[in-house]
Coordinates of C-alpha atoms in Angstrom, one line a residue:
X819 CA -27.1 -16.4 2.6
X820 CA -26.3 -17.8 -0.6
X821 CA -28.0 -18.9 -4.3
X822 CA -28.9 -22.2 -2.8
X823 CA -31.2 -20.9 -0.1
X824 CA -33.4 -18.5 -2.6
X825 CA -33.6 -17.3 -5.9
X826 CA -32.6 -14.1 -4.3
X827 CA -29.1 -14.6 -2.9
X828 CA -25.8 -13.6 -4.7
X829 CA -25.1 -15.0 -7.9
X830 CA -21.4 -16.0 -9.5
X831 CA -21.9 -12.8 -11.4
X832 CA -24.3 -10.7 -9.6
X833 CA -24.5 -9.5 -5.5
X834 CA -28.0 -9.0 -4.1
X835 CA -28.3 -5.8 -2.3
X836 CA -31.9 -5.1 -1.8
X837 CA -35.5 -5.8 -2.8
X838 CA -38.9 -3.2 -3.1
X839 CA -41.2 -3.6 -6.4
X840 CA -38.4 -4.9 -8.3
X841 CA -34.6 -6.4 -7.2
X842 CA -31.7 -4.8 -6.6
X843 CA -28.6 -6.2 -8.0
X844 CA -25.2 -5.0 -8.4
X845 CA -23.5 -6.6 -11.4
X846 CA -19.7 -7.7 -10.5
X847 CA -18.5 -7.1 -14.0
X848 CA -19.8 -3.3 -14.0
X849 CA -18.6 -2.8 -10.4
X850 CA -15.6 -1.4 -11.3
X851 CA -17.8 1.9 -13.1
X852 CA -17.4 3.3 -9.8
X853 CA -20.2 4.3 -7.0
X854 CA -21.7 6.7 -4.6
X855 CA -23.6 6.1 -1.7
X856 CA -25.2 9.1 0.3
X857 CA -27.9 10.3 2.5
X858 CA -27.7 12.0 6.1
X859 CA -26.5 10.9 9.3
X860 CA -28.3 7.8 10.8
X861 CA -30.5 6.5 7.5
X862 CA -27.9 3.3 7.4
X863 CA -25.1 4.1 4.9
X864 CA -22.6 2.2 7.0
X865 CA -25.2 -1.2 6.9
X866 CA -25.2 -0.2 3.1
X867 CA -21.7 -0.2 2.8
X868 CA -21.1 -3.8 5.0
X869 CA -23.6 -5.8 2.6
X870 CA -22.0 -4.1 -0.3
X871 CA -18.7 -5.2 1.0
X872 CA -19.6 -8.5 1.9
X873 CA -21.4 -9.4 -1.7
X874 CA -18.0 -8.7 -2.9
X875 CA -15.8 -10.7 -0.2
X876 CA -18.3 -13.7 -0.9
X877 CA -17.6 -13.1 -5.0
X878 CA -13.7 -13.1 -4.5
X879 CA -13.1 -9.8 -4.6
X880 CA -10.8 -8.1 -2.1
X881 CA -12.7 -4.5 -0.3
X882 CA -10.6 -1.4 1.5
X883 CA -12.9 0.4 3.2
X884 CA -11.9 3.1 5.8
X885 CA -13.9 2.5 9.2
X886 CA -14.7 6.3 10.6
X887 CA -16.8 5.2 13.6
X888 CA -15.8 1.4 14.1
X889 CA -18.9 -0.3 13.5
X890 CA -17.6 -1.8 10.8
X891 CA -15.3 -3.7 12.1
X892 CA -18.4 -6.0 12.9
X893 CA -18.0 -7.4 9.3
X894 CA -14.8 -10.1 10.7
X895 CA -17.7 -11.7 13.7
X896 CA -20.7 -13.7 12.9
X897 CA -23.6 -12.2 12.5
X898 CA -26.0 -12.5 15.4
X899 CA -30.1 -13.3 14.4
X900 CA -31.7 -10.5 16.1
X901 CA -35.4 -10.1 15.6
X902 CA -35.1 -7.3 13.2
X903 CA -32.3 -8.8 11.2
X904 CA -34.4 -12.2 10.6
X905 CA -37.7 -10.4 10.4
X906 CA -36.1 -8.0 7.3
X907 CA -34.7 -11.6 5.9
X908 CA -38.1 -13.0 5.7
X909 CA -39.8 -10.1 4.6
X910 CA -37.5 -10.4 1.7
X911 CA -37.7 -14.0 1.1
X912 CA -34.5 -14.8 2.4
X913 CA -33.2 -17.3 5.1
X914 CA -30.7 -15.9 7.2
X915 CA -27.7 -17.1 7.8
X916 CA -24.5 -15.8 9.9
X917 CA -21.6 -15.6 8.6
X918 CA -17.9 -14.0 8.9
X919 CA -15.2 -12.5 7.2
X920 CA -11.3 -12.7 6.9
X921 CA -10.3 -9.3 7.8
X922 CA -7.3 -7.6 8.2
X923 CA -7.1 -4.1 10.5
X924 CA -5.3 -1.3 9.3
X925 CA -3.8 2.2 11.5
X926 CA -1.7 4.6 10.3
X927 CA -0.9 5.3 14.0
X928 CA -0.1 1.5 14.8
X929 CA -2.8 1.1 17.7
X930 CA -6.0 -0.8 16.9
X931 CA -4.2 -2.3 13.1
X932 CA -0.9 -3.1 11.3
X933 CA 1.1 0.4 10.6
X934 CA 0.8 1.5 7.5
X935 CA 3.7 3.9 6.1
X936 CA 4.5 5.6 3.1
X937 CA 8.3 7.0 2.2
X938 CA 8.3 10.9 1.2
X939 CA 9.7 9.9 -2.1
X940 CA 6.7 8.0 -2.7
X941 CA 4.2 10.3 -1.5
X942 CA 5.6 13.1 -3.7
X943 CA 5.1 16.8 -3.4
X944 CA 1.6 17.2 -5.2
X945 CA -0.1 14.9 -2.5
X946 CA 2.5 16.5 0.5
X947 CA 1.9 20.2 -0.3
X948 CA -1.9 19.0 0.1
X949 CA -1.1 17.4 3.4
X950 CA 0.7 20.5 4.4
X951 CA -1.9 23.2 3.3
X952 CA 0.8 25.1 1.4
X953 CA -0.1 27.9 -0.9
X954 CA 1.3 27.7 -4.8
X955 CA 5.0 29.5 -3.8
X956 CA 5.3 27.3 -1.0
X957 CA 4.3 24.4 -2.9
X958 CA 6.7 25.4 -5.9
X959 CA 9.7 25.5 -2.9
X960 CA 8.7 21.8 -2.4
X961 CA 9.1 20.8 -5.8
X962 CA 12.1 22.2 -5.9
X963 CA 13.8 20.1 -2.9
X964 CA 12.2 17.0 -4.5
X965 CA 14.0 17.2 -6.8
X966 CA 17.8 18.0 -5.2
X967 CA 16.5 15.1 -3.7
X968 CA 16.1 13.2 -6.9
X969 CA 19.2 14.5 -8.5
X970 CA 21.5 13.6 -5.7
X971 CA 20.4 10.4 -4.7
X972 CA 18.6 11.6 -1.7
X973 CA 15.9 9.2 -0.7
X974 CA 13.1 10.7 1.7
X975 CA 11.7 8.0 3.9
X976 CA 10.7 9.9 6.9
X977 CA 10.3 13.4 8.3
X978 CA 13.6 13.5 9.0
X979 CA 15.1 13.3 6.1
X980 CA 12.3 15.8 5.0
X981 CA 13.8 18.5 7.5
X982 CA 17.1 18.0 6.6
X983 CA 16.6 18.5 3.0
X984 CA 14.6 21.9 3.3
X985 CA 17.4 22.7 6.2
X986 CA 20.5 22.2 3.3
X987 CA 18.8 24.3 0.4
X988 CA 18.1 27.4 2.4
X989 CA 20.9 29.6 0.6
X990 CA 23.7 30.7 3.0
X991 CA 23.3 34.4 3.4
X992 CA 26.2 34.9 5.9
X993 CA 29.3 36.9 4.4
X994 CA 32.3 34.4 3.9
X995 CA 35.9 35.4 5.6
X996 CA 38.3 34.8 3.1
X997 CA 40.1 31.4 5.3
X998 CA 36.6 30.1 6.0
X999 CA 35.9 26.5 5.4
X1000 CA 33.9 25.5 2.2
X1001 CA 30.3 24.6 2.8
X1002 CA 29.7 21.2 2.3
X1003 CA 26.3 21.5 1.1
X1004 CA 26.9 24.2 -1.3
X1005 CA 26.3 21.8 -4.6
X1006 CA 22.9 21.3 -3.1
X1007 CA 22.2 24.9 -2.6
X1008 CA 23.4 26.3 -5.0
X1009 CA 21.2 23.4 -6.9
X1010 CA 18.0 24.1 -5.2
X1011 CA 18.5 27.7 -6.9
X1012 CA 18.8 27.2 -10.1
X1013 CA 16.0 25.8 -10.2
X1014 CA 14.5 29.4 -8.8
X1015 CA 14.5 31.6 -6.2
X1016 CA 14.7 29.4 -2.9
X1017 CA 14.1 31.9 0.5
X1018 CA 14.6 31.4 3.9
X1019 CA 11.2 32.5 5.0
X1020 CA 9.6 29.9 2.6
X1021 CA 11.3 27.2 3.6
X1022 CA 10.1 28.1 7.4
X1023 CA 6.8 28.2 6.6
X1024 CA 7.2 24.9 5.4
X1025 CA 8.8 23.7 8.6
X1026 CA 6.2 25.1 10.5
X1027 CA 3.5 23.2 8.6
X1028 CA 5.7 19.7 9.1
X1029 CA 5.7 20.8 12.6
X1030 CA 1.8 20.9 12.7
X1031 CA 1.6 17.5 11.0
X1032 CA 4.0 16.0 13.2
X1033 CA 1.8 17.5 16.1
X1034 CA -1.1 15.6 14.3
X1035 CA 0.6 12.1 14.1
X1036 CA 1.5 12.2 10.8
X1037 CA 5.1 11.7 11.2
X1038 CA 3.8 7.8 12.3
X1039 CA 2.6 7.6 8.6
X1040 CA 6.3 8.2 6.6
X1041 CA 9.0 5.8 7.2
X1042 CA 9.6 1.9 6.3
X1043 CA 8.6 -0.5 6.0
X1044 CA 6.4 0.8 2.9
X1045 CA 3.2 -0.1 2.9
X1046 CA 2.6 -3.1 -0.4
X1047 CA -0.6 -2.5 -1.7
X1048 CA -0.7 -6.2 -3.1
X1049 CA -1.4 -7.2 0.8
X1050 CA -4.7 -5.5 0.3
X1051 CA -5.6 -7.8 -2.8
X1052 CA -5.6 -11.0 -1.5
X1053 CA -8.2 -14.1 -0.6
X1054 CA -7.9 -16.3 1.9
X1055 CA -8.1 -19.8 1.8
X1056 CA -11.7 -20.4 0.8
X1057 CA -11.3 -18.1 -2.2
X1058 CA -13.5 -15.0 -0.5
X1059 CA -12.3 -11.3 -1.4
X1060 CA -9.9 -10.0 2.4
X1061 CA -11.5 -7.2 3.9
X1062 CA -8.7 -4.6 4.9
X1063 CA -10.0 -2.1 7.2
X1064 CA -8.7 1.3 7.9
X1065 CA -9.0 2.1 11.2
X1066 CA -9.9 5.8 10.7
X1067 CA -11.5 7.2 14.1
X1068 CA -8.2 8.7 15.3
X1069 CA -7.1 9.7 12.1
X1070 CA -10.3 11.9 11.3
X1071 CA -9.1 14.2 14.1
X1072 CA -6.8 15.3 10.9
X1073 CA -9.4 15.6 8.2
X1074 CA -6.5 16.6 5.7
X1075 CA -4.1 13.8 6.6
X1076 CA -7.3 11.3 6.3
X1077 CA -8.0 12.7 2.6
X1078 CA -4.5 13.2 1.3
X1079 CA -4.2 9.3 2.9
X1080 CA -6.5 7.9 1.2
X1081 CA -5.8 9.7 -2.0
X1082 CA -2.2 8.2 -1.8
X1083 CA -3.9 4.7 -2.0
X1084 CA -5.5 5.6 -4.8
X1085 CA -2.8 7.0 -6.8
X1086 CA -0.6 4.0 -5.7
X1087 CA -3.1 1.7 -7.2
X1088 CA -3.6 3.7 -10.3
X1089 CA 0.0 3.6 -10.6
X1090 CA 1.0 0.3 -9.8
X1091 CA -1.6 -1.8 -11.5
X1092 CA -1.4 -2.8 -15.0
X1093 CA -4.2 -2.2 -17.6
X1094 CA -7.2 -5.2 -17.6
X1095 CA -10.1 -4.2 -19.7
X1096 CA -13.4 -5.4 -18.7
X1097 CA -13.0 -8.1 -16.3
X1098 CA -15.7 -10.5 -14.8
X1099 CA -15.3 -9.2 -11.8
X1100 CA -12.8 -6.1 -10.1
X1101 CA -9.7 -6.7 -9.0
X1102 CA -10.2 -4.6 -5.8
X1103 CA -12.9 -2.6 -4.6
X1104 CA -12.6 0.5 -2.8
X1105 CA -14.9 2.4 -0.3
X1106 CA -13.9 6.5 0.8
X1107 CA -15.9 7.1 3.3
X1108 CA -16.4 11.0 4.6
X1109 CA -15.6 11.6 0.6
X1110 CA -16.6 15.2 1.2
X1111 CA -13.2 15.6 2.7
X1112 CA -10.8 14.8 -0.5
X1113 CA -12.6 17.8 -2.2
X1114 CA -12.6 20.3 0.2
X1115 CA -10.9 23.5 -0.9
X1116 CA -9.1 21.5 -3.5
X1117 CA -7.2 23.6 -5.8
X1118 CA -8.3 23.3 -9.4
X1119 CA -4.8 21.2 -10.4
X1120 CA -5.5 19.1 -8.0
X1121 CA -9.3 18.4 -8.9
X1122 CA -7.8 17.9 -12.4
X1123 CA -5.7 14.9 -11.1
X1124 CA -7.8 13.4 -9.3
X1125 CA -10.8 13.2 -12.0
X1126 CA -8.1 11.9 -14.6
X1127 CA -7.8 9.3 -11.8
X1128 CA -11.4 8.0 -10.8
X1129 CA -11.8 7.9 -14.6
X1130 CA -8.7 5.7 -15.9
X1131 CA -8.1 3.6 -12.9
X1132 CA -11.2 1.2 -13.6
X1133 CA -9.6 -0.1 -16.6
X1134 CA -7.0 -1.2 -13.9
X1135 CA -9.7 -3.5 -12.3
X1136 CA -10.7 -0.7 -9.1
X1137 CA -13.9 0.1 -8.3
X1138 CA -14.0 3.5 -6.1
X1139 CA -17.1 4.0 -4.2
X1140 CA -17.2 7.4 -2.8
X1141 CA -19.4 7.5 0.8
X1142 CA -21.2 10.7 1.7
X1143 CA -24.1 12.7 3.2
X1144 CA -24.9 14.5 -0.1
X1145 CA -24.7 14.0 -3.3
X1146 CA -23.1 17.4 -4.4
X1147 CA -20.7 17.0 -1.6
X1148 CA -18.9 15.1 -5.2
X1149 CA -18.0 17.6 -8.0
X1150 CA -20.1 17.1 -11.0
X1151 CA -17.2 15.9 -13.2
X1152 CA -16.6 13.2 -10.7
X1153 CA -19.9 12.7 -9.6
X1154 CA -20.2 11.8 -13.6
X1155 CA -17.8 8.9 -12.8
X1156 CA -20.1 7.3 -10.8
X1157 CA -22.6 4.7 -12.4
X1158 CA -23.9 2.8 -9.7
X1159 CA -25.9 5.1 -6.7
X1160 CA -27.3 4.2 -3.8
X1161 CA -29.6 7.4 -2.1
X1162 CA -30.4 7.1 1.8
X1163 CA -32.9 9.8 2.9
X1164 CA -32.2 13.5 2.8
X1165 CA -33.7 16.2 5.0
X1166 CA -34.5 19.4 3.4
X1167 CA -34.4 21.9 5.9
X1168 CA -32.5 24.2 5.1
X1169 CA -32.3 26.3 1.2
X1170 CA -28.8 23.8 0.9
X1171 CA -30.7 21.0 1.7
X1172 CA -33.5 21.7 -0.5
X1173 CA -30.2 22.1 -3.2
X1174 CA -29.0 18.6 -2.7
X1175 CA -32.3 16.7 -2.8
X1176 CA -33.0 18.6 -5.9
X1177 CA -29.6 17.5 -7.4
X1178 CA -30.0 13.8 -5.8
X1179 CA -33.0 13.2 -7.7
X1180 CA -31.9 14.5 -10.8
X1181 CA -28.8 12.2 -11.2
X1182 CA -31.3 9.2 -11.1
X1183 CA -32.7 8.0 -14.2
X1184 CA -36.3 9.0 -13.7
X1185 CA -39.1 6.3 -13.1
X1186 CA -42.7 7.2 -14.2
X1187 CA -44.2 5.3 -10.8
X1188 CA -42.0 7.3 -8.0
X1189 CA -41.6 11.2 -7.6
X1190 CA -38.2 10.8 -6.6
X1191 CA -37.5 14.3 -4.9
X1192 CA -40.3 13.4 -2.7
X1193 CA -39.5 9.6 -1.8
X1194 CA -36.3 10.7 -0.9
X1195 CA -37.3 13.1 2.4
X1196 CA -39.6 10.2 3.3
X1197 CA -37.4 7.3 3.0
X1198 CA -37.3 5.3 6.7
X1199 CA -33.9 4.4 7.7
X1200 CA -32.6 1.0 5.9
X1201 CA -34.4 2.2 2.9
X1202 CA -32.6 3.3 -0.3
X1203 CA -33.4 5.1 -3.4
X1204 CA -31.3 2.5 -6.3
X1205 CA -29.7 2.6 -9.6
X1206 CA -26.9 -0.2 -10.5
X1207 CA -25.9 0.2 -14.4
X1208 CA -27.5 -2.7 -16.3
X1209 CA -26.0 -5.3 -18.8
X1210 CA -25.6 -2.8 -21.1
X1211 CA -23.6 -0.4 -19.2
X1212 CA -26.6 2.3 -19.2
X1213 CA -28.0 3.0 -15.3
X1214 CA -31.7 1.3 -14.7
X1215 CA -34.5 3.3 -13.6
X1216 CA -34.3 3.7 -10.1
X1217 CA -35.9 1.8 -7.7
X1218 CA -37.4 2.3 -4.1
X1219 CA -35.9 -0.8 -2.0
X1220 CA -35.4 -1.6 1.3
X1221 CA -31.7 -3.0 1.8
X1222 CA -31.1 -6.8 2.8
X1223 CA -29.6 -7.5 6.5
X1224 CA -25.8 -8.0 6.5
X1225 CA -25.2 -11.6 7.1
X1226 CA -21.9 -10.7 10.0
X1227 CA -22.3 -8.5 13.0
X1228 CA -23.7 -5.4 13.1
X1229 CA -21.4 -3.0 15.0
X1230 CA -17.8 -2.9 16.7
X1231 CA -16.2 -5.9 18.1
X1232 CA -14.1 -5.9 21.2
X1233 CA -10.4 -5.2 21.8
X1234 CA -9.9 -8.5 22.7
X1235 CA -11.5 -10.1 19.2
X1236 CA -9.7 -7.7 17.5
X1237 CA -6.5 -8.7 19.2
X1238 CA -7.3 -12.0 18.1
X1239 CA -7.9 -11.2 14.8
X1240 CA -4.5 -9.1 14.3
X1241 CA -2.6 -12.3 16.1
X1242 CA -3.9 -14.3 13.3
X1243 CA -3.0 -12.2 10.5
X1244 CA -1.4 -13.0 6.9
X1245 CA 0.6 -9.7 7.6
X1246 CA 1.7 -10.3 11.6
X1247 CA 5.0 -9.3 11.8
X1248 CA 5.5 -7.4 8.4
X1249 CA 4.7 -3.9 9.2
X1250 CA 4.8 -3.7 13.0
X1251 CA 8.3 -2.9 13.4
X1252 CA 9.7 0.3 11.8
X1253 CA 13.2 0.1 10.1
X1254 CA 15.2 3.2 10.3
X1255 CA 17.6 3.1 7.2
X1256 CA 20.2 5.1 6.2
X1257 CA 18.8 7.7 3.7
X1258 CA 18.9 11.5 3.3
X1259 CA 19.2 12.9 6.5
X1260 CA 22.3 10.3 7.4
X1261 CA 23.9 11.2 4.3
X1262 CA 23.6 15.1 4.7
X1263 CA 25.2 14.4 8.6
X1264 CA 27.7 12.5 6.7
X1265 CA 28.6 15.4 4.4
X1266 CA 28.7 18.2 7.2
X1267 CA 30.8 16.0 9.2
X1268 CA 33.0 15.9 6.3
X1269 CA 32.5 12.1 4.8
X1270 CA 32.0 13.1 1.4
X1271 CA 29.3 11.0 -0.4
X1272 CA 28.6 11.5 -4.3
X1273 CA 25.6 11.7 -5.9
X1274 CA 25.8 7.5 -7.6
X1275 CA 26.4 7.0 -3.8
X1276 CA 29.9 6.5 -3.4
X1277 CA 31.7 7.4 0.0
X1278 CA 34.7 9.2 0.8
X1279 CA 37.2 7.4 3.2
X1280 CA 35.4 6.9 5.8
X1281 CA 32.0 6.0 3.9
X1282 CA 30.5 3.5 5.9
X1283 CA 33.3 1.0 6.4
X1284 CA 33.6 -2.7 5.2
X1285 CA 29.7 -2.5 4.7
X1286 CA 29.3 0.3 2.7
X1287 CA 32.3 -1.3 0.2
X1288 CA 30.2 -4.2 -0.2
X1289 CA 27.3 -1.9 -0.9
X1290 CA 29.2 -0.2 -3.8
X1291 CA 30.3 -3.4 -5.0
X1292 CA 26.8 -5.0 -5.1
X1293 CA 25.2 -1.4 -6.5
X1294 CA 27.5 -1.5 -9.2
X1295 CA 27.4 -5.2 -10.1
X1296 CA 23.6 -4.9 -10.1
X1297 CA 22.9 -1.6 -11.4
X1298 CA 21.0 -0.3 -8.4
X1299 CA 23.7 2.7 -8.2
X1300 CA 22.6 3.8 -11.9
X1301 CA 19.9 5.9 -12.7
X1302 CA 16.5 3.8 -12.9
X1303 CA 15.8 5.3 -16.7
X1304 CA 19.1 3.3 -17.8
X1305 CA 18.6 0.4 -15.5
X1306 CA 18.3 -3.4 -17.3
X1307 CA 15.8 -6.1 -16.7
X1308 CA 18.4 -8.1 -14.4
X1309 CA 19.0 -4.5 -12.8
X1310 CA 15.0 -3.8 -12.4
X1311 CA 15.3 -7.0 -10.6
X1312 CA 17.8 -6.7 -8.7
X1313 CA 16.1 -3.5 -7.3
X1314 CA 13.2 -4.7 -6.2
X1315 CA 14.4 -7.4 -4.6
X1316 CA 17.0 -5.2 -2.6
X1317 CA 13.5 -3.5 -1.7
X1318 CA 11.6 -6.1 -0.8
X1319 CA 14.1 -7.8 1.2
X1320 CA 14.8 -4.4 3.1
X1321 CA 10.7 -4.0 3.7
X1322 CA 10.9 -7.7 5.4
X1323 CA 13.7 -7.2 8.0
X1324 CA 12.7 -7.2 11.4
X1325 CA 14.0 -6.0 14.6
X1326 CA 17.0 -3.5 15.9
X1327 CA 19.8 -5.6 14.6
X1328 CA 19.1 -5.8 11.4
X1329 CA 17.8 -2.8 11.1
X1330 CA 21.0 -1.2 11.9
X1331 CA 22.7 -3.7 9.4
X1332 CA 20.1 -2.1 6.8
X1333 CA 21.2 1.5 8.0
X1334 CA 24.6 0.7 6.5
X1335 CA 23.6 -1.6 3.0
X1336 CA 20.4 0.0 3.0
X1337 CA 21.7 3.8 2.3
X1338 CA 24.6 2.2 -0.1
X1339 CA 22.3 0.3 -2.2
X1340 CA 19.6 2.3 -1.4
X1341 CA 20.8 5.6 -2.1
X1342 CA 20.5 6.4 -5.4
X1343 CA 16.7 4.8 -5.3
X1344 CA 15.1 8.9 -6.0
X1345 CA 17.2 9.6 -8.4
X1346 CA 15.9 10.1 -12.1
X1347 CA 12.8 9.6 -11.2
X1348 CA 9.6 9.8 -13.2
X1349 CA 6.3 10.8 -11.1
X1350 CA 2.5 9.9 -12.6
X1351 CA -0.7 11.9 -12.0
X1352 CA -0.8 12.5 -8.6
X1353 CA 2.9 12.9 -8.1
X1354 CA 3.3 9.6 -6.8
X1355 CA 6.5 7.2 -8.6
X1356 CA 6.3 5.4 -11.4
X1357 CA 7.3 2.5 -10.9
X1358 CA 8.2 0.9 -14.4

């Protein structure tokens, strides 16, 4: 469907979502004030969500959207014109035609997408104790090992070097003989305590929680290489918005790993991306389905973060649209956030129920010609309540509409066009093999065995032979063995493009080779590190 076939299809500055007594149009340059689509199971969020995230593909704008049930992984076929697609297109003026979009597939656990990992370091412990369902001692035991970590040059890529860390600051409690041998790792516990009081059964508990999330599949999630959130804002070659899809069906088995997930994106992008302003249009658009999730028994510091979040990061160009069955499944101060709504039908029957109509209705801007309370138990499924912010940044009155047929397929595709699809992808070969560099739990081996490695990542005599000399040479020629707050452009530089170079080797050869530059060079990566809201690095 486009502006040449009727007055009704999307505009350069403007997406057509739906059509009752008046139009429904999303404007592109507001999109990025955030959004909330609800209702209950079965009234056609998930259609809702595909047209929204289509209008956007078409206007250049790249979409994440997190597929729960995989029907809308439809979006990358054409469309098919079933009776009930073209009869809603006429009914609505429109002339139907199929279309597709470029789409990349996303999987945390590798099977139906492109991997997608996170280091440790980079998740940080704010968003890890959430993973981890620690309590505030536990979580404070966690802070403290980040930061050993950060102070020696320990860099956490994987669980691994997670366990090995929390192994080496549990305090030695067993009485010394006066010719025993000197711990090796006494620096780093005696470290860990100083910042307070580390104990043994803490640290368990914690080791029992990684445990669970290993158990989970979450240990899949942290290692290299690191996901580069710049692969998610891209177009392809006829200038429409890529359509990254998380494939999420597995992964909501662990609601708590989905949330904290998804809430690491966020950060990353709140982080990484560089004030805009008002733009025409966003830079990236992102859909969080199941929503409910990433507020669910939230602690109140956490809440904190992530409001400062939803509010700042659309003056970064990202649009967040939360996806949910009601309305006060959102906090009110985040719920606030959220300019543009779009109501499926509610069913009030039970005294909660009758709560979240009543609050759904009162977040709309009342219009004198709809009880909205009422239209929203009667709404049929396809049908929507509306309320996009107008021109002048102030929400319109809403409107009963029914919601315009997607133009691509409506429901899952098959293995083998989604094999297809992944052969064919601008990311093939990045992500799918994992690289195993040297990092924290290689260097604490290394100390226990009695090769002494320093904190600015300098080894003893036998510190990683004829490679590990070169890595000293190049860390200290390019700065990458200095802490990052005293690092210079060229350094900076140099850094990332030790990074990016080690995030693009493939296969067991070179990842070994990258086991012995990689820790050298690599080393001192989490040291003096500064951490933004959500505990994530800041990478300056």
């Amino acid at each position: 469907m486009t502006a040449q076939d009727n007055k009704l299809g999307d505009t350069d500055d403007k997406i057509f979502v739906g059509k009752g007594d008046e139009q429904a149009w999303l404007t592109l340059a507001l999109a990025n004030r955030h959004g909330l689509v609800t209702g209950a199971t079965g009234t056609g969020k998930t259609v809702t969500l595909q047209v929204m995230a289509e209008g956007f593909a078409r206007a250049g704008v790249p979409v994440f959207a997190a597929d729960i049930k995989g029907d809308l992984s439809g979006i990358s076929e054409v469309g098919e014109a079933k009776d009930f697609i073209v009869k809603r297109a006429t009914e609505m003026a429109l002339t139907f035609q199929p279309d597709q979009f470029s789409t990349v597939f996303w999987d945390v656990f590798g099977e139906q997408g492109h991997p997608v990992r996170a280091t440790v370091t980079e998740m940080g412990p704010l968003l890890l104790a959430r993973m981890l369902d620690l309590n505030d001692v536990q979580e404070g035991v966690l802070n403290v090992a980040f930061r050993v970590a950060d102070d020696n040059g320990l860099t956490l890529i994987d669980m691994k070097d997670l366990r090995a860390l929390l192994d080496a600051i549990v305090p030695d409690s067993g009485k010394k003989e006066p010719d025993a041998e000197e711990d090796p790792l006494a620096p780093i516990r005696q470290a860990a305590q100083g910042f307070g009081n580390v104990t043994k059964a803490t640290v368990g508990t914690i080791q029992r929680q990684l445990l669970v999330l290993e158990n989970q599949g979450g240990a899949k999630f942290f290692g290299e290489p690191a996901l580069s959130l710049k692969d998610f804002m891209k177009t392809d070659r006829d200038g429409r918005g890529m359509v990254n899809i998380l494939v999420a069906d597995k992964l909501m088995q662990s609601p708590r790993l989905y949330a904290t997930f998804l809430l690491w994106m966020l950060s990353e992008l709140f982080e990484e991306l560089p004030e805009a302003g008002d733009l025409p249009k966003p830079k990236l658009v992102f859909f969080f389905d199941e929503a409910h999730l990433l507020f669910n028994d939230a602690p109140k510091a956490l809440m904190d973060k992530i409001e400062q979040v939803v509010r700042l990061i659309r003056s970064k160009g990202v649009g967040v649209y939360f996806v949910t069955q009601n309305p006060i499944d959102v906090p009110d101060r985040v719920l606030g956030q959220m300019g543009n709504r779009v109501q499926h039908a509610l069913r009030a029957f039970t005294p909660r129920d009758q709560k979240a109509v009543a609050a759904a209705a009162q977040t709309f801007r009342p219009n004198p010609k709809l009880d909205t309370a009422k239209v929203i138990m009667e709404l049929g499924k396809g049908e929507a309540l509306v309320s996009f912010l107008e021109g002048n940044g102030t929400p319109a009155m809403v409107e009963r509409v029914m919601i315009r047929p997607p133009s691509a397929r409506i429901g899952p595709i098959s293995p083998e066009e989604r094999k297809a699809i992944m052969d064919a992808s601008p990311v093939k070969g990045k992500y799918d093999t994992a690289i195993d560099a040297e990092s924290a739990y290689e260097i604490l081996q290394k100390r226990i065995a009695g090769t002494v490695v320093t904190a600015d990542g300098q080894a003893g005599a036998s510190g990683g032979g004829i490679l590990g000399q070169i890595g000293s040479i190049v860390g200290t020629i390019f700065g990458t063995n200095t802490g990052r707050n005293r690092l210079t452009t060229g350094q900076r530089i140099a850094r990332d493009v030790t990074r990016t170079v080690t995030n693009k080797v493939v296969g067991g050869v070179v990842a070994d080779l990258g086991k012995s530059v990689g820790g050298q060079l690599g080393g001192s990566v989490g040291r003096a590190l500064v951490r933004g809201a959500l505990g994530g690095l800041l990478r300056r």
